[in-house]
CSV table of N, CA and C and ligand atoms in Angstrom, one decimal:
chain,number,residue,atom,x,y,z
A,526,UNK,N,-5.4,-20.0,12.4
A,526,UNK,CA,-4.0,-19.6,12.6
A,526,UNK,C,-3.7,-18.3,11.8
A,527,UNK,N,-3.0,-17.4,12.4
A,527,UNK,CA,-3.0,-15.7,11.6
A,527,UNK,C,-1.5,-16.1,11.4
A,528,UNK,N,-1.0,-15.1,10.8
A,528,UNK,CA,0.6,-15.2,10.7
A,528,UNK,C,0.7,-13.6,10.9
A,529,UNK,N,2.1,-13.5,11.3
A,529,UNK,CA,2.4,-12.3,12.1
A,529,UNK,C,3.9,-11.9,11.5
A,530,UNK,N,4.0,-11.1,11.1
A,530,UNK,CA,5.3,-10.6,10.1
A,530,UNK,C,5.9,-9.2,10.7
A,531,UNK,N,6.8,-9.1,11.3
A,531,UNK,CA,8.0,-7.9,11.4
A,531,UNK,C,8.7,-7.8,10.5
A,532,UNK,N,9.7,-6.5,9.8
A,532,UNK,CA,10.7,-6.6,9.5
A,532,UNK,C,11.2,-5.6,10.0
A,533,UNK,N,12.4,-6.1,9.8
A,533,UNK,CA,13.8,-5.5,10.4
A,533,UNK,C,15.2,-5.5,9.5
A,534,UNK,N,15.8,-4.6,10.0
A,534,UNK,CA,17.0,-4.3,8.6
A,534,UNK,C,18.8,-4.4,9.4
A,535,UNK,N,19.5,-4.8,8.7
A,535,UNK,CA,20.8,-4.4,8.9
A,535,UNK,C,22.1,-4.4,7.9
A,536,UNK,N,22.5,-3.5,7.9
A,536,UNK,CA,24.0,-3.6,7.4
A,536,UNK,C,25.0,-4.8,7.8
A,537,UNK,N,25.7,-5.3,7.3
A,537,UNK,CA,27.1,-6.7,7.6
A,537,UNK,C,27.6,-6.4,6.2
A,538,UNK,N,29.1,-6.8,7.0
A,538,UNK,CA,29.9,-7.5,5.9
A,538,UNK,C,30.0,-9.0,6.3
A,539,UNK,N,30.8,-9.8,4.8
A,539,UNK,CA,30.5,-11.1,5.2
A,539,UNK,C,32.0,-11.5,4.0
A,540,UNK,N,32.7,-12.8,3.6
A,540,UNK,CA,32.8,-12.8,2.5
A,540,UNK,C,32.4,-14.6,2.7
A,541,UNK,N,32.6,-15.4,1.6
A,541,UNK,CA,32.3,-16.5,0.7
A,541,UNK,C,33.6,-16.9,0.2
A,542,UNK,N,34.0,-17.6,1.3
A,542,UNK,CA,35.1,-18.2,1.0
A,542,UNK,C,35.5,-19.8,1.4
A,543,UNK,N,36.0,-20.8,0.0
A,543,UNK,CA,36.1,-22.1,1.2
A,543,UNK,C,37.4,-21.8,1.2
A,544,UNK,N,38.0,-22.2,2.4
A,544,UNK,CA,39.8,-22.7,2.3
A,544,UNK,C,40.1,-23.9,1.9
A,545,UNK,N,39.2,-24.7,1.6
A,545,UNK,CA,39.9,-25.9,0.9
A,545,UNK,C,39.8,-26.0,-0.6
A,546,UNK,N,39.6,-24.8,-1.0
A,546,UNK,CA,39.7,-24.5,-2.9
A,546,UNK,C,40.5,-23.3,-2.9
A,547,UNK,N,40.7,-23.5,-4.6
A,547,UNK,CA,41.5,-22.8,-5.2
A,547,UNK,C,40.7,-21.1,-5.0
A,548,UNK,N,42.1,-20.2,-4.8
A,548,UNK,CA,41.5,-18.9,-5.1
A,548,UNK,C,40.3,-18.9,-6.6
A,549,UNK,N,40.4,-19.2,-7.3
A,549,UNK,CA,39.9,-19.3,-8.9
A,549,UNK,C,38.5,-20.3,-9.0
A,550,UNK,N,38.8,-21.1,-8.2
A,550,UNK,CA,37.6,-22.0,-7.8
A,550,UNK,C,36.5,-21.4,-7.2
A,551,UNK,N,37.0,-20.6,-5.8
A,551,UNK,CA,36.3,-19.9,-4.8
A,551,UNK,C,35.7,-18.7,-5.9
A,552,UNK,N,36.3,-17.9,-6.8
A,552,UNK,CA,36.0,-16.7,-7.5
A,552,UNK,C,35.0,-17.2,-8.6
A,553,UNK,N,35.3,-18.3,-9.2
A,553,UNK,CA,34.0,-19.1,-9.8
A,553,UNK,C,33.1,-19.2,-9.4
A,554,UNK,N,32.7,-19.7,-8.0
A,554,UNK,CA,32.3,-20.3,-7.9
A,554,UNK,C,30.6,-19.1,-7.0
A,555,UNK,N,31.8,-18.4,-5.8
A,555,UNK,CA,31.2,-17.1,-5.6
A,555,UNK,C,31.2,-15.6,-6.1
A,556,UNK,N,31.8,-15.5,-7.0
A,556,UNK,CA,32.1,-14.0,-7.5
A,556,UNK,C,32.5,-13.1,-6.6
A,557,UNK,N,31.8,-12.1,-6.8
A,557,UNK,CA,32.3,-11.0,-5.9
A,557,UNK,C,32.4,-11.1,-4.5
A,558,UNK,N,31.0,-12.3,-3.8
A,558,UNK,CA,31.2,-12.2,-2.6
A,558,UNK,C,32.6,-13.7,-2.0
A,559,UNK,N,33.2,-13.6,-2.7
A,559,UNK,CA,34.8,-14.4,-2.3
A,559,UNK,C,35.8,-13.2,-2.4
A,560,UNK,N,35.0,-11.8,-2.6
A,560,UNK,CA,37.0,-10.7,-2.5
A,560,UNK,C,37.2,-11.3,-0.9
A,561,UNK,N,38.3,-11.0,-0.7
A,561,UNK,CA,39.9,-11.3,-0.1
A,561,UNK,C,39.0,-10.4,0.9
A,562,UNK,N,38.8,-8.9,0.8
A,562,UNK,CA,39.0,-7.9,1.8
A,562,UNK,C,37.6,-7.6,2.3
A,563,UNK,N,36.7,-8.2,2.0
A,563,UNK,CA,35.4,-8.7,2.5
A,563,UNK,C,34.6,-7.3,1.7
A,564,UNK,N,33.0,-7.0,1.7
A,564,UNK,CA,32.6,-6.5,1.5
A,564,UNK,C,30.8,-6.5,2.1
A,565,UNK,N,30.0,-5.4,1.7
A,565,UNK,CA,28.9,-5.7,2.2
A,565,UNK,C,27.8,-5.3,1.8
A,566,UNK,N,26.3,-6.0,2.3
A,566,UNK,CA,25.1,-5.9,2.1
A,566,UNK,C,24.1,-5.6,2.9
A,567,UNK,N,22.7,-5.0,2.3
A,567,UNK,CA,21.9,-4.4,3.4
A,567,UNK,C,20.6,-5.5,3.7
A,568,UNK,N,20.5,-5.8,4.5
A,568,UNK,CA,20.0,-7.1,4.6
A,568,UNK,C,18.4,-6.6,5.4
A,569,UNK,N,17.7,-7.5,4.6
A,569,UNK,CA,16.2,-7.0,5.6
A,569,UNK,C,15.6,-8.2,5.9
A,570,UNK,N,15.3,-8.3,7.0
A,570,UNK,CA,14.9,-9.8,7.9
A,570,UNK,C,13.6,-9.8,7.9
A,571,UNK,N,13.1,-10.8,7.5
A,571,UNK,CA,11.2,-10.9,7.7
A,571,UNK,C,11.4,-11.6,8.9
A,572,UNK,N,10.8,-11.4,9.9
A,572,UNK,CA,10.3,-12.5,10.8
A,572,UNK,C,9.1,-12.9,11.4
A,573,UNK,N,8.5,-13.9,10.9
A,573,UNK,CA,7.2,-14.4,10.6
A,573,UNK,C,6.7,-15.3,12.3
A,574,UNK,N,5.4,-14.8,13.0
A,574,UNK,CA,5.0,-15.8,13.8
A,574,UNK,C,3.8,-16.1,13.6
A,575,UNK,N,3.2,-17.4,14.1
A,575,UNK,CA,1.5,-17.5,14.2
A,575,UNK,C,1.4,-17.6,15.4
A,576,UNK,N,-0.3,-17.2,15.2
A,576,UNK,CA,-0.7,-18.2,16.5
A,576,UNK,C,-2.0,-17.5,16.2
A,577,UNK,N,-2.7,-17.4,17.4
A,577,UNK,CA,-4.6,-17.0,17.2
A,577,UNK,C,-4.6,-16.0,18.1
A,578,UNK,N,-5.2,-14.9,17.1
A,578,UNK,CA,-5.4,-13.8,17.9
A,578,UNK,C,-6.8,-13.5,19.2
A,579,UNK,N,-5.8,-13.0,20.4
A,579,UNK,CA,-5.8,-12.9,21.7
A,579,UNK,C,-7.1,-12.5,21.6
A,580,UNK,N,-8.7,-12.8,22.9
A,580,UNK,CA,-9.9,-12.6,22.8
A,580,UNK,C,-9.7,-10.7,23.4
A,581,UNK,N,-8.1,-10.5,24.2
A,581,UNK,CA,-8.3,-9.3,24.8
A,581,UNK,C,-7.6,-8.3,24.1
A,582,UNK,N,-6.6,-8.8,23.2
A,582,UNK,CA,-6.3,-7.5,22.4
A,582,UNK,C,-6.4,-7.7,20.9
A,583,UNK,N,-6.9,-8.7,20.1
A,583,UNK,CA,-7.0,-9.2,18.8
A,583,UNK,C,-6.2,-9.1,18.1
A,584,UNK,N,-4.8,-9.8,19.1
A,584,UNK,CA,-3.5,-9.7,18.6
A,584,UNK,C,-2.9,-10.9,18.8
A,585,UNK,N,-2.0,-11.5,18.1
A,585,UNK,CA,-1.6,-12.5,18.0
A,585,UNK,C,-0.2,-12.2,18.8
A,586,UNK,N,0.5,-11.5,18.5
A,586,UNK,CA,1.4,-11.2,19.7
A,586,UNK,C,1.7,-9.7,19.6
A,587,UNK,N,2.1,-8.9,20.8
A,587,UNK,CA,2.4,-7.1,20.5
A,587,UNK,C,3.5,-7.1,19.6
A,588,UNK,N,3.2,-6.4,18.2
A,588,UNK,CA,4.5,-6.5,17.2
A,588,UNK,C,5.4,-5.2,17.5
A,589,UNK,N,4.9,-4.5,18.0
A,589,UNK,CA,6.3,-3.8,18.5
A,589,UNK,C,7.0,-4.4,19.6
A,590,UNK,N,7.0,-5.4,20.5
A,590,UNK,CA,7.3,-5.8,21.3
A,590,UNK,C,8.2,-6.9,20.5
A,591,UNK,N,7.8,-7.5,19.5
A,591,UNK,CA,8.2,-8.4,18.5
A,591,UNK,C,9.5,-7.5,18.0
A,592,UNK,N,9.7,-6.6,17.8
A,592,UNK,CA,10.4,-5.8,17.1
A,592,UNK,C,11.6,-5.9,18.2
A,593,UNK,N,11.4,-4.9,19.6
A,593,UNK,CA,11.9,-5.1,20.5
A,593,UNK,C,13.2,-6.6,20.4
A,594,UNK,N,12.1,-7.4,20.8
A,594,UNK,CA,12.7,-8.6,20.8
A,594,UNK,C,13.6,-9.2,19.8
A,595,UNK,N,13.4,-9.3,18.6
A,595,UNK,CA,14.1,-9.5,17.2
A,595,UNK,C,15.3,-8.2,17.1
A,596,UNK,N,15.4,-7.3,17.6
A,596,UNK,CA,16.2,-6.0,18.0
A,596,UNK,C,17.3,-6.7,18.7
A,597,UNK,N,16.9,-7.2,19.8
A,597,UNK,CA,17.8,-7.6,20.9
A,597,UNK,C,18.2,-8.7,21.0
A,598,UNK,N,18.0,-9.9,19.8
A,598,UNK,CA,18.5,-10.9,20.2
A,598,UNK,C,19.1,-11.1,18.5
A,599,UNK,N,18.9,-10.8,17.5
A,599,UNK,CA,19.5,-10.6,16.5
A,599,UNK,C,19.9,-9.5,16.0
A,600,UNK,N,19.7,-8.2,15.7
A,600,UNK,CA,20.1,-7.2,15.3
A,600,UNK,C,21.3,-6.5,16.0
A,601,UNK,N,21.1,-6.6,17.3
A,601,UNK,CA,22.2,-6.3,18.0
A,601,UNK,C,23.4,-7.0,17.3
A,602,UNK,N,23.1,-8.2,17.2
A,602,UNK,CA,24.5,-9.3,16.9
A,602,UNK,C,25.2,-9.0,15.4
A,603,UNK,N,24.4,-8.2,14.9
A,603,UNK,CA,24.5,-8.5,13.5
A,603,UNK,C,24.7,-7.3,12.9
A,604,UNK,N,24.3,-5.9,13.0
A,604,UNK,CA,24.4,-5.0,12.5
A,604,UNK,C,25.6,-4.4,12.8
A,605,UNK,N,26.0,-3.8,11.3
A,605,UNK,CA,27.5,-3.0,11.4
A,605,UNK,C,28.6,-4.2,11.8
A,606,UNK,N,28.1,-5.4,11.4
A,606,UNK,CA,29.2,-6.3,12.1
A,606,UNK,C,30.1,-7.1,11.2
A,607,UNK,N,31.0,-8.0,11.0
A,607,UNK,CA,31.8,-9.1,10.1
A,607,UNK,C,31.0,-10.3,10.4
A,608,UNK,N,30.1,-10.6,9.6
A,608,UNK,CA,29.2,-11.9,10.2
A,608,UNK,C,30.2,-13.2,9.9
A,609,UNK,N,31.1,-13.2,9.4
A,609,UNK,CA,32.6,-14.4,10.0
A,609,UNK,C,33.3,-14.3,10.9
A,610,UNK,N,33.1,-13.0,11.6
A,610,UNK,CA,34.3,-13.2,12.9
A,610,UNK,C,33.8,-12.9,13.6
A,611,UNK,N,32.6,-11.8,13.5
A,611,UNK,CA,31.9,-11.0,14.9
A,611,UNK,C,30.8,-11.6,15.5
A,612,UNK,N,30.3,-12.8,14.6
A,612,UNK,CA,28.7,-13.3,15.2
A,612,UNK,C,29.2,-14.8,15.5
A,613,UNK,N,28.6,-14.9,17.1
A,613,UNK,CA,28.9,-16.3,17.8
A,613,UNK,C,28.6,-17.4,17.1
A,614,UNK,N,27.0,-17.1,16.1
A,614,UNK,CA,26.1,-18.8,15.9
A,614,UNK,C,26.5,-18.7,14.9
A,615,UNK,N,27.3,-17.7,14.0
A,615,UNK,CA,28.3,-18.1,12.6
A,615,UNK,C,29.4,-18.5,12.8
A,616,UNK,N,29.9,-18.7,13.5
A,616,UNK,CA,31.3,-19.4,13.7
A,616,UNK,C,31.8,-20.7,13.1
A,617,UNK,N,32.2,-20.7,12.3
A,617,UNK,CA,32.8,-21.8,11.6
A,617,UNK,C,31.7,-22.5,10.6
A,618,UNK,N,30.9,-21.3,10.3
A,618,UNK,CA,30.0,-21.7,9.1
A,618,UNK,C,30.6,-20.9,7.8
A,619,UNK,N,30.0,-21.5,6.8
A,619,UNK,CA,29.9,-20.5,5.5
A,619,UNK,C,29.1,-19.7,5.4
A,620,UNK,N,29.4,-18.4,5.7
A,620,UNK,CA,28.0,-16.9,5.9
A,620,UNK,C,27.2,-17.2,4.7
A,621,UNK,N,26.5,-17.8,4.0
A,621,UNK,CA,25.5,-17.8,2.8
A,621,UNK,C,24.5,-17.1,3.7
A,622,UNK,N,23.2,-16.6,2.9
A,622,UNK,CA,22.4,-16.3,3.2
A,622,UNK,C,21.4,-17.1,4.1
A,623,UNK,N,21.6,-18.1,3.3
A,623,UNK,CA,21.1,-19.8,3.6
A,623,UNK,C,21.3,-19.9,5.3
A,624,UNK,N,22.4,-20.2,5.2
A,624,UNK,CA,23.4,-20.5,6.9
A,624,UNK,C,22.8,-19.6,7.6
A,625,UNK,N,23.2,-18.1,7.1
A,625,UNK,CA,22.4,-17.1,8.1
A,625,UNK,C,20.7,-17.3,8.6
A,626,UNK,N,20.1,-17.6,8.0
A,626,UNK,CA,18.5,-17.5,7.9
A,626,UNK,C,18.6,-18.8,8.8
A,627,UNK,N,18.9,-19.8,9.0
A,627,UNK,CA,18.9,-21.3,10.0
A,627,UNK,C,19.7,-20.3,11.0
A,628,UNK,N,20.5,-19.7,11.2
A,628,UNK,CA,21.4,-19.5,12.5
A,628,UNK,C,20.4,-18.3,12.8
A,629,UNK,N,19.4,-17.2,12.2
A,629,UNK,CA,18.7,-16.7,13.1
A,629,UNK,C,17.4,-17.4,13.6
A,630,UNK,N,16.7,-18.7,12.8
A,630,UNK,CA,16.1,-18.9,13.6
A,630,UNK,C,16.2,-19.5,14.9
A,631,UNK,N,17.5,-20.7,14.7
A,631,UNK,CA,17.8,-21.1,15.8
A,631,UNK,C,17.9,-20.1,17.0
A,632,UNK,N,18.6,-18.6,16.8
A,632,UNK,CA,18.0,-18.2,18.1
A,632,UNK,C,17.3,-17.5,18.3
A,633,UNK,N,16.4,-17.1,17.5
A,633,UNK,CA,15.2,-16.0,17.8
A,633,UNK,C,14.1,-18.1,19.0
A,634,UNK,N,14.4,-18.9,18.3
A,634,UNK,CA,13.4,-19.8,18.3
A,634,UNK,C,14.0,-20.2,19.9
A,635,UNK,N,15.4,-20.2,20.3
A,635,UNK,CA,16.2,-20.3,21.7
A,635,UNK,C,15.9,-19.2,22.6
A,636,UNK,N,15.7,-18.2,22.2
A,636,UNK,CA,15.1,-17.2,22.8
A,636,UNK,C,13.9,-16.1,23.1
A,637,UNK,N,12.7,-16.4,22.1
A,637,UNK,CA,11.7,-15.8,21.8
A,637,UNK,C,10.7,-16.5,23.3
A,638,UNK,N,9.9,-15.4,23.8
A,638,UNK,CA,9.3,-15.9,24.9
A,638,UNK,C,8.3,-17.3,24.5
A,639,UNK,N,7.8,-18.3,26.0
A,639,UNK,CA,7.1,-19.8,25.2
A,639,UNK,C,6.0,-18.9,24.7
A,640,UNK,N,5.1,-19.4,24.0
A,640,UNK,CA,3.9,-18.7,23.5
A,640,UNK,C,4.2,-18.2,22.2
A,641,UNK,N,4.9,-17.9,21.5
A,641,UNK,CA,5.6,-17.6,20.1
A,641,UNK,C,6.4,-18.1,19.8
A,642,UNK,N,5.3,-18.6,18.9
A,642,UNK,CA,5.6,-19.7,17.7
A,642,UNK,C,6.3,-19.1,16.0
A,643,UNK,N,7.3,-19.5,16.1
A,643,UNK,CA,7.8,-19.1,14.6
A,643,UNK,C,7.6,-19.6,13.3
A,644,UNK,N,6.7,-19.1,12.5
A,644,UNK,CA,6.5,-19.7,10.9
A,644,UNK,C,7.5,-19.4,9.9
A,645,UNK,N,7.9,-18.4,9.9
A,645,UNK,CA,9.3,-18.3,8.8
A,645,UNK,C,10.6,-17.3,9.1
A,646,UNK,N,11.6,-17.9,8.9
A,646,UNK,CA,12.6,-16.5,8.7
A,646,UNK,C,12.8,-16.2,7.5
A,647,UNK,N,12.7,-15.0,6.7
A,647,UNK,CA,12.8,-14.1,5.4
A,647,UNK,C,14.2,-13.7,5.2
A,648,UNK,N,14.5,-14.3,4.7
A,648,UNK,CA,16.4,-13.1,4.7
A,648,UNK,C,16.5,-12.5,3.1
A,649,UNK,N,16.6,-11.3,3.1
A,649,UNK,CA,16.6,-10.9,1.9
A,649,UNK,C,18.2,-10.0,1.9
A,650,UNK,N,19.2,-10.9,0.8
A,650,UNK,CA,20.3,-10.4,0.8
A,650,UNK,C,20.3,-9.2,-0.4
A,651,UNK,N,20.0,-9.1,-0.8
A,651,UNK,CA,19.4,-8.0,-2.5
A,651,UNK,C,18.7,-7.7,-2.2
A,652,UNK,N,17.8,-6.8,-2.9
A,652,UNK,CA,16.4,-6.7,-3.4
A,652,UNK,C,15.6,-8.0,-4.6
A,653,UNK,N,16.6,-8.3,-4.8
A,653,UNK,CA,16.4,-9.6,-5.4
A,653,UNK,C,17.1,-10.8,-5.6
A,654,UNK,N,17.3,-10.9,-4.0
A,654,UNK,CA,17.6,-12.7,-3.7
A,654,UNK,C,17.5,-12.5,-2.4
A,655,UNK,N,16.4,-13.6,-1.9
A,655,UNK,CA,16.2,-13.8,-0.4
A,655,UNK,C,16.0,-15.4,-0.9
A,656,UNK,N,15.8,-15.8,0.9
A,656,UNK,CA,15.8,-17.0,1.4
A,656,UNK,C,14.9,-17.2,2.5
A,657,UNK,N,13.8,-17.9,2.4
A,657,UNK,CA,13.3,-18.8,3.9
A,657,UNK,C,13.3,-20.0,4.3
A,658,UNK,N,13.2,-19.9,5.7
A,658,UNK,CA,13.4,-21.6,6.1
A,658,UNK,C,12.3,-21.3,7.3
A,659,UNK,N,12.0,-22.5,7.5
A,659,UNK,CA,10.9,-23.1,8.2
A,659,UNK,C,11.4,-24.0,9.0
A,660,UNK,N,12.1,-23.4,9.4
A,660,UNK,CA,12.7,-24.9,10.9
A,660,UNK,C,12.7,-26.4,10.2
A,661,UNK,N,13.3,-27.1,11.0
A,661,UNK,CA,13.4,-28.6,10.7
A,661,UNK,C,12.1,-29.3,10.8
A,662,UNK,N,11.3,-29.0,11.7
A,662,UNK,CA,10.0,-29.6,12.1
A,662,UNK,C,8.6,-28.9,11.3
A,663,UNK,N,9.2,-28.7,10.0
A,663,UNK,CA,7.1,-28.4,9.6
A,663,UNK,C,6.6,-29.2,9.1
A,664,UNK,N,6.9,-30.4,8.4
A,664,UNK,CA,6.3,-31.3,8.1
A,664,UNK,C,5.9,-32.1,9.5
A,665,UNK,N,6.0,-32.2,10.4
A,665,UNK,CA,5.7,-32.7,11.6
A,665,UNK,C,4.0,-31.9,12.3
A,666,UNK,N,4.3,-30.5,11.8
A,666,UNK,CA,3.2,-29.8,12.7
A,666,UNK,C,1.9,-29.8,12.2
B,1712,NI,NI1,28.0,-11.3,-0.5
C-alpha cells in the first residue's frame, strides 16, 4: 500500500461559539476564536489516499487530477467563505477544526471517484495546530 498526499489551501472565517454559555464562559473557554464579529485563518488541507501503484502509469492515482477533484468538491465550498453560515456539511455544527476535518472527509469520501481510497484528512488551522482523522472504519480495515 503507497499513500498519496495533496495539499491544498484556503482562507475562512469561522467563530467558536456555544449559545448555551455564558459570553465569559465561551471567552474562557475559546479565546479569541469566540469574538462576536468573527475572524479568520489560513488553513491548509493534507489529503491523504492509498492504494497500489498502477502497472501502466506507476501511479496510485493522477495527483493533479486529485487536486482538481479536492478543488471542486471542497475548496470551492470553503474558501473566502463563513464556515458557520456559508458551508452546507457545517450547518449546525461547532466549526472546530476537529468538526471540519470529519465534515471534509465525509465528502471528499461521498464524492471521490470508487477506486480512491482515503487514508487521512490533515487540517492544519496554524502552522502549529492541525488535526487528522481517519474515518470511523480503520480499525475495521
Ligand atoms: Ni479560530
Amino acid at each position: 500500500m503507497v499513500y498519496l498526499t495533496r495539499i491544498e489551501h484556503f482562507n475562512a472565517a469561522h467563530k467558536l461559539y456555544n449559545k448555551s454559555w455564558s459570553k465569559e464562559q465561551n471567552e474562557t473557554v475559546f479565546g479569541k476564536c469566540a469574538n462576536e464579529n468573527w475572524h479568520g485563518h489560513n488553513y491548509e488541507l493534507y489529503v491523504t489516499i492509498k492504494g497500489t501503484p498502477s502497472s501502466e502509469t506507476g501511479f496510485v492515482f493522477d495527483v493533479k487530477q486529485l487536486s482538481v477533484l479536492i478543488n471542486s468538491i471542497i475548496i470551492e465550498k470553503l474558501d473566502h467563505r463563513n464556515l458557520n453560515m456559508d458551508v452546507d456539511f457545517m450547518k449546525g455544527k461547532m466549526c472546530s477544526t476537529e468538526n471540519l476535518a470529519i465534515g471534509v472527509w465525509n465528502e471528499l469520501e461521498q464524492n471521490l471517484p470508487s477506486g480512491v481510497f482515503l487514508h487521512c484528512v490533515k487540517l492544519y488551522e496554524t502552522p502549529r495546530i492541525y488535526v487528522e482523522y481517519f474515518g470511523e472504519n480503520r480499525g475495521r480495515q
